[in-house]
Amino acid sequence: MGCDDPTTLVSTEWLAAHLKDPDLRVLDASWYLLGAGRNPRAEYAAAHIPGARFFDIDEIADLRSDLPHMAPPVEKFIARMRAMGVGDGHHVVVYDGAGIYSAPRVWWTFRLMGKTDVAVLDGGLPKWQSEGRPVENMPPVMRDRHMTVQRQAQLVKDVTEVAAASKLGDHAILDARSPGRFAGTEPEPRPGVRGGHIPGARNVHYETLVNPDGTMKSPDSLRAVFAAAGVDLGKPAITSCGTGVTAAIVNLALERIGHRDHALYDGSWTEWGMYGDLPVQTGPASC
């Protein structure tokens, strides 16, 4: 697979060449942990790729849930996208201010809604700006655009399905958190959440999938990362992390290597670690 694939990952060169295409829509999906001290909406207002709309991961979500930024109901997704002028017939490119961090979550959300003409910008805004490419601080002119959605339920898993997969061992469960959080040696950032990991899970820290410049590793290098983590790619995969954001980086990596049978555990460790009756393993992954 070449570097540019409009359904997974595109380069800054590709985006620069297509930026003025009438049916291209660019989304800034920047999002950070509370401790990062960054305000993504303020950063977007100060400088964004020309024409980009801001996709608020915390607001375009299921706010009825006690868990953070769960996938939005279909009706809410449609309403927000229409208001942002994103709809049928558009090709979407999503980026973030870290390189590859939160943008894959929005890529996955579009796929959950049956939209496959969506890609992540490789290297994100940092690479775009380091190459001297244009940014602006003006909000784009947005015209309502009709959108139809066909939700792909198989792309998301709930806690009951993940518990069954853990017990049966019939899925590869891939945890994108840091090795310390996976092992339970590093405290969880949210109070009341236990340390450790889902029994049988493998640790594929999202940082191991990304190069130092914020671009995603090549498909061959990604396969090597999965192999080193002991991942059985012969099984369907379920990804997980802290709150379901960086897990999507693993989904994107799986898609890049041609492993199509993957889903995301939306509640992730925030949900699993909260329930005392769910089993927890600590230490590195066991065979």
Short mmCIF file of C-alpha atoms in Angstrom, two decimals:
data_model
loop_
_atom_site.label_atom_id
_atom_site.label_comp_id
_atom_site.label_asym_id
_atom_site.label_seq_id
_atom_site.Cartn_x
_atom_site.Cartn_y
_atom_site.Cartn_z
CA MET A 1 0.00 0.00 0.00
CA GLY A 2 1.37 3.42 -0.93
CA CYS A 3 1.60 6.33 1.43
CA ASP A 4 -1.60 7.98 0.23
CA ASP A 5 -4.85 6.09 0.68
CA PRO A 6 -7.95 8.34 0.80
CA THR A 7 -9.72 5.79 3.04
CA THR A 8 -6.99 5.59 5.72
CA LEU A 9 -4.05 7.99 5.59
CA VAL A 10 -2.94 10.84 3.31
CA SER A 11 0.24 12.91 3.26
CA THR A 12 0.55 16.66 3.63
CA GLU A 13 1.54 16.72 -0.06
CA TRP A 14 -1.71 14.99 -1.00
CA LEU A 15 -3.80 17.40 1.07
CA ALA A 16 -2.00 20.45 -0.33
CA ALA A 17 -2.74 19.22 -3.86
CA HIS A 18 -6.43 18.63 -3.09
CA LEU A 19 -7.13 21.45 -0.63
CA LYS A 20 -9.22 23.46 -3.09
CA ASP A 21 -11.25 20.47 -4.34
CA PRO A 22 -14.94 21.48 -4.01
CA ASP A 23 -15.92 18.20 -2.36
CA LEU A 24 -13.06 18.03 0.13
CA ARG A 25 -13.80 18.75 3.79
CA VAL A 26 -11.04 19.13 6.38
CA LEU A 27 -11.72 18.59 10.10
CA ASP A 28 -9.55 19.64 13.03
CA ALA A 29 -10.17 16.90 15.62
CA SER A 30 -7.57 18.02 18.15
CA TRP A 31 -8.17 16.75 21.68
CA TYR A 32 -5.86 16.42 24.68
CA LEU A 33 -5.85 14.96 28.14
CA LEU A 34 -6.68 17.46 30.89
CA GLY A 35 -3.10 17.52 32.16
CA ALA A 36 -1.69 18.54 28.78
CA GLY A 37 -2.55 22.19 29.41
CA ARG A 38 -3.76 22.72 25.85
CA ASN A 39 -7.07 24.17 24.63
CA PRO A 40 -7.84 22.61 21.24
CA ARG A 41 -10.68 24.98 20.36
CA ALA A 42 -8.56 28.05 21.15
CA GLU A 43 -5.66 26.63 19.14
CA TYR A 44 -8.04 25.98 16.23
CA ALA A 45 -9.30 29.58 16.40
CA ALA A 46 -5.73 30.87 16.30
CA ALA A 47 -4.48 28.72 13.41
CA HIS A 48 -5.98 25.92 11.35
CA ILE A 49 -5.60 24.44 7.88
CA PRO A 50 -7.56 26.65 5.46
CA GLY A 51 -11.25 25.70 5.38
CA ALA A 52 -11.00 23.30 8.32
CA ARG A 53 -13.97 22.84 10.64
CA PHE A 54 -13.51 22.02 14.34
CA PHE A 55 -14.80 18.60 15.40
CA ASP A 56 -15.36 18.58 19.17
CA ILE A 57 -14.85 14.98 20.31
CA ASP A 58 -16.32 15.74 23.74
CA GLU A 59 -19.49 17.38 22.37
CA ILE A 60 -20.19 15.28 19.26
CA ALA A 61 -20.73 12.34 21.58
CA ASP A 62 -23.40 10.52 23.55
CA LEU A 63 -23.80 12.95 26.45
CA ARG A 64 -26.42 10.67 28.03
CA SER A 65 -23.59 8.34 29.04
CA ASP A 66 -21.57 8.78 32.23
CA LEU A 67 -18.49 7.73 30.24
CA PRO A 68 -16.49 10.38 28.34
CA HIS A 69 -16.96 11.00 24.59
CA MET A 70 -18.83 7.82 23.75
CA ALA A 71 -19.83 7.47 20.08
CA PRO A 72 -22.65 9.89 19.21
CA PRO A 73 -26.16 8.72 18.37
CA VAL A 74 -26.76 8.66 14.60
CA GLU A 75 -29.21 11.60 14.72
CA LYS A 76 -26.74 13.80 16.60
CA PHE A 77 -23.88 12.94 14.24
CA ILE A 78 -26.03 13.80 11.22
CA ALA A 79 -27.19 17.08 12.76
CA ARG A 80 -23.69 18.21 13.70
CA MET A 81 -22.18 17.25 10.34
CA ARG A 82 -24.96 18.97 8.38
CA ALA A 83 -24.44 22.15 10.40
CA MET A 84 -20.70 21.92 9.62
CA GLY A 85 -21.41 21.52 5.92
CA VAL A 86 -20.18 17.93 5.80
CA GLY A 87 -22.36 15.44 3.98
CA ASP A 88 -22.87 12.90 1.22
CA GLY A 89 -20.35 13.02 -1.59
CA HIS A 90 -17.66 14.68 0.48
CA HIS A 91 -14.19 13.33 1.02
CA VAL A 92 -13.07 14.06 4.58
CA VAL A 93 -9.52 14.53 5.87
CA VAL A 94 -9.11 14.66 9.66
CA TYR A 95 -6.07 16.03 11.47
CA ASP A 96 -5.00 16.93 15.00
CA GLY A 97 -2.44 19.15 16.68
CA ALA A 98 -0.26 16.33 17.99
CA GLY A 99 0.57 14.48 14.75
CA ILE A 100 -1.48 11.30 15.01
CA TYR A 101 -3.36 11.22 18.30
CA SER A 102 -7.07 12.06 18.33
CA ALA A 103 -7.76 12.29 14.57
CA PRO A 104 -8.08 8.48 14.17
CA ARG A 105 -10.96 8.56 16.67
CA VAL A 106 -12.94 10.77 14.28
CA TRP A 107 -11.86 8.61 11.31
CA TRP A 108 -13.29 5.62 13.21
CA THR A 109 -16.49 7.54 14.07
CA PHE A 110 -17.12 8.26 10.38
CA ARG A 111 -16.57 4.59 9.56
CA LEU A 112 -18.98 3.63 12.36
CA MET A 113 -21.52 5.80 10.54
CA GLY A 114 -20.85 3.98 7.26
CA LYS A 115 -18.64 6.69 5.76
CA THR A 116 -15.42 5.34 4.23
CA ASP A 117 -14.29 8.37 2.20
CA VAL A 118 -12.31 9.63 5.18
CA ALA A 119 -8.59 9.71 5.92
CA VAL A 120 -6.25 10.91 8.65
CA LEU A 121 -3.61 13.52 7.76
CA ASP A 122 -0.27 11.83 8.31
CA GLY A 123 1.77 13.94 10.74
CA GLY A 124 -1.17 16.29 11.36
CA LEU A 125 -0.89 20.03 11.88
CA PRO A 126 2.71 19.91 13.22
CA LYS A 127 4.01 18.41 9.95
CA TRP A 128 1.83 20.75 7.87
CA GLN A 129 3.20 23.81 9.66
CA SER A 130 6.80 22.56 9.74
CA GLU A 131 6.66 22.46 5.93
CA GLY A 132 5.56 26.10 5.80
CA ARG A 133 2.10 25.31 4.49
CA PRO A 134 -0.72 27.83 4.95
CA VAL A 135 -2.91 28.24 8.01
CA GLU A 136 -5.68 30.72 8.73
CA ASN A 137 -7.64 32.02 11.72
CA MET A 138 -10.92 32.73 9.92
CA PRO A 139 -13.88 30.39 10.42
CA PRO A 140 -14.96 28.69 7.19
CA VAL A 141 -18.20 29.50 5.40
CA MET A 142 -20.44 26.50 6.07
CA ARG A 143 -23.46 25.54 3.98
CA ASP A 144 -25.83 22.81 5.10
CA ARG A 145 -25.24 19.53 3.29
CA HIS A 146 -27.51 16.48 3.38
CA MET A 147 -26.01 13.39 4.99
CA THR A 148 -27.23 9.81 5.09
CA VAL A 149 -25.80 7.32 7.57
CA GLN A 150 -25.72 3.51 7.81
CA ARG A 151 -24.38 2.65 11.24
CA GLN A 152 -21.92 -0.26 11.20
CA ALA A 153 -22.66 -1.86 14.58
CA GLN A 154 -19.90 -4.45 14.15
CA LEU A 155 -17.22 -1.75 14.49
CA VAL A 156 -17.99 -1.02 18.16
CA LYS A 157 -18.06 -3.36 21.18
CA ASP A 158 -19.69 -2.95 24.57
CA VAL A 159 -18.49 -4.30 27.90
CA THR A 160 -20.56 -7.50 27.66
CA GLU A 161 -19.10 -8.38 24.25
CA VAL A 162 -15.55 -7.63 25.41
CA ALA A 163 -16.01 -9.74 28.56
CA ALA A 164 -17.16 -12.66 26.39
CA ALA A 165 -14.21 -12.18 24.01
CA SER A 166 -11.79 -12.14 26.96
CA LYS A 167 -13.27 -15.31 28.42
CA LEU A 168 -13.41 -17.21 25.14
CA GLY A 169 -10.06 -16.01 23.78
CA ASP A 170 -11.51 -15.78 20.28
CA HIS A 171 -10.43 -12.16 19.68
CA ALA A 172 -7.13 -10.33 19.87
CA ILE A 173 -7.73 -7.61 22.52
CA LEU A 174 -5.25 -4.79 21.94
CA ASP A 175 -4.68 -2.18 24.66
CA ALA A 176 -3.17 1.11 23.44
CA ARG A 177 -2.29 2.50 26.90
CA SER A 178 1.27 2.89 28.20
CA PRO A 179 3.08 -0.23 29.44
CA GLY A 180 2.91 1.10 33.03
CA ARG A 181 -0.85 1.56 32.97
CA PHE A 182 -1.29 -1.80 31.21
CA ALA A 183 0.77 -3.56 33.89
CA GLY A 184 -0.93 -1.69 36.72
CA THR A 185 2.36 -0.18 37.96
CA GLU A 186 1.40 3.35 36.91
CA PRO A 187 -1.67 4.99 38.50
CA GLU A 188 -4.78 5.56 36.42
CA PRO A 189 -5.55 9.25 35.77
CA ARG A 190 -9.19 8.86 36.79
CA PRO A 191 -10.12 8.30 40.45
CA GLY A 192 -11.84 5.03 41.29
CA VAL A 193 -10.44 3.18 38.26
CA ARG A 194 -8.37 0.07 39.03
CA GLY A 195 -4.96 -0.56 37.50
CA GLY A 196 -4.12 -3.40 35.11
CA HIS A 197 -5.68 -4.73 31.93
CA ILE A 198 -8.40 -6.96 30.48
CA PRO A 199 -7.39 -10.62 30.89
CA GLY A 200 -5.74 -11.90 27.70
CA ALA A 201 -5.11 -8.45 26.26
CA ARG A 202 -1.89 -7.51 24.49
CA ASN A 203 -0.20 -4.15 24.98
CA VAL A 204 0.22 -2.19 21.74
CA HIS A 205 1.09 1.26 23.08
CA TYR A 206 -0.12 3.77 20.51
CA GLU A 207 3.26 5.56 20.56
CA THR A 208 4.92 2.42 19.12
CA LEU A 209 2.83 2.84 15.94
CA VAL A 210 3.99 6.39 15.25
CA ASN A 211 7.34 7.82 14.11
CA PRO A 212 9.09 10.62 16.06
CA ASP A 213 7.77 13.19 13.55
CA GLY A 214 4.15 12.22 14.27
CA THR A 215 3.63 10.20 11.09
CA MET A 216 2.42 6.59 11.14
CA LYS A 217 4.97 3.86 10.65
CA SER A 218 5.07 1.94 7.36
CA PRO A 219 2.85 -1.15 7.02
CA ASP A 220 5.90 -3.45 7.36
CA SER A 221 7.00 -1.64 10.54
CA LEU A 222 3.44 -1.82 11.91
CA ARG A 223 3.36 -5.57 11.35
CA ALA A 224 6.63 -5.84 13.28
CA VAL A 225 5.12 -3.90 16.20
CA PHE A 226 2.11 -6.23 16.33
CA ALA A 227 4.38 -9.29 16.12
CA ALA A 228 6.60 -8.00 18.94
CA ALA A 229 3.50 -7.52 21.11
CA GLY A 230 2.47 -11.14 20.53
CA VAL A 231 -0.69 -10.22 18.63
CA ASP A 232 -2.43 -13.03 16.75
CA LEU A 233 -3.56 -11.30 13.56
CA GLY A 234 -5.44 -14.45 12.58
CA LYS A 235 -8.18 -13.41 15.02
CA PRO A 236 -10.62 -10.50 14.82
CA ALA A 237 -9.32 -7.61 16.89
CA ILE A 238 -10.85 -5.42 19.59
CA THR A 239 -8.98 -2.25 20.52
CA SER A 240 -9.10 -0.49 23.87
CA CYS A 241 -7.32 2.35 25.70
CA GLY A 242 -8.28 4.75 28.50
CA THR A 243 -11.38 6.38 27.01
CA GLY A 244 -11.56 5.10 23.43
CA VAL A 245 -9.51 7.83 21.71
CA THR A 246 -6.00 6.42 21.23
CA ALA A 247 -7.47 2.93 20.68
CA ALA A 248 -8.51 4.19 17.24
CA ILE A 249 -4.83 4.65 16.33
CA VAL A 250 -4.55 0.86 16.62
CA ASN A 251 -7.66 0.45 14.41
CA LEU A 252 -6.07 2.71 11.80
CA ALA A 253 -2.82 0.74 11.96
CA LEU A 254 -4.72 -2.55 11.53
CA GLU A 255 -6.52 -1.13 8.51
CA ARG A 256 -3.17 0.01 7.05
CA ILE A 257 -1.80 -3.55 7.16
CA GLY A 258 -4.95 -5.00 5.60
CA HIS A 259 -6.44 -6.48 8.79
CA ARG A 260 -10.05 -5.49 8.22
CA ASP A 261 -11.83 -7.36 11.03
CA HIS A 262 -11.45 -4.96 13.94
CA ALA A 263 -13.70 -3.13 16.37
CA LEU A 264 -13.23 -0.58 19.16
CA TYR A 265 -14.29 -1.04 22.79
CA ASP A 266 -15.88 2.36 23.31
CA GLY A 267 -16.06 2.29 27.12
CA SER A 268 -12.42 1.14 27.26
CA TRP A 269 -10.51 1.00 30.55
CA THR A 270 -12.51 3.83 32.15
CA GLU A 271 -15.50 1.49 32.08
CA TRP A 272 -13.77 -1.86 32.65
CA GLY A 273 -11.58 -0.60 35.51
CA MET A 274 -14.58 0.94 37.27
CA TYR A 275 -16.53 -2.30 37.76
CA GLY A 276 -15.20 -4.41 40.63
CA ASP A 277 -16.86 -7.58 39.34
CA LEU A 278 -14.87 -7.59 36.08
CA PRO A 279 -11.57 -9.50 36.20
CA VAL A 280 -8.28 -7.59 35.95
CA GLN A 281 -4.78 -8.82 35.14
CA THR A 282 -1.64 -6.99 36.23
CA GLY A 283 1.93 -7.22 35.06
CA PRO A 284 3.05 -7.59 31.42
CA ALA A 285 0.95 -9.66 29.00
CA SER A 286 1.13 -13.38 29.67
CA CYS A 287 1.06 -16.09 27.04
#
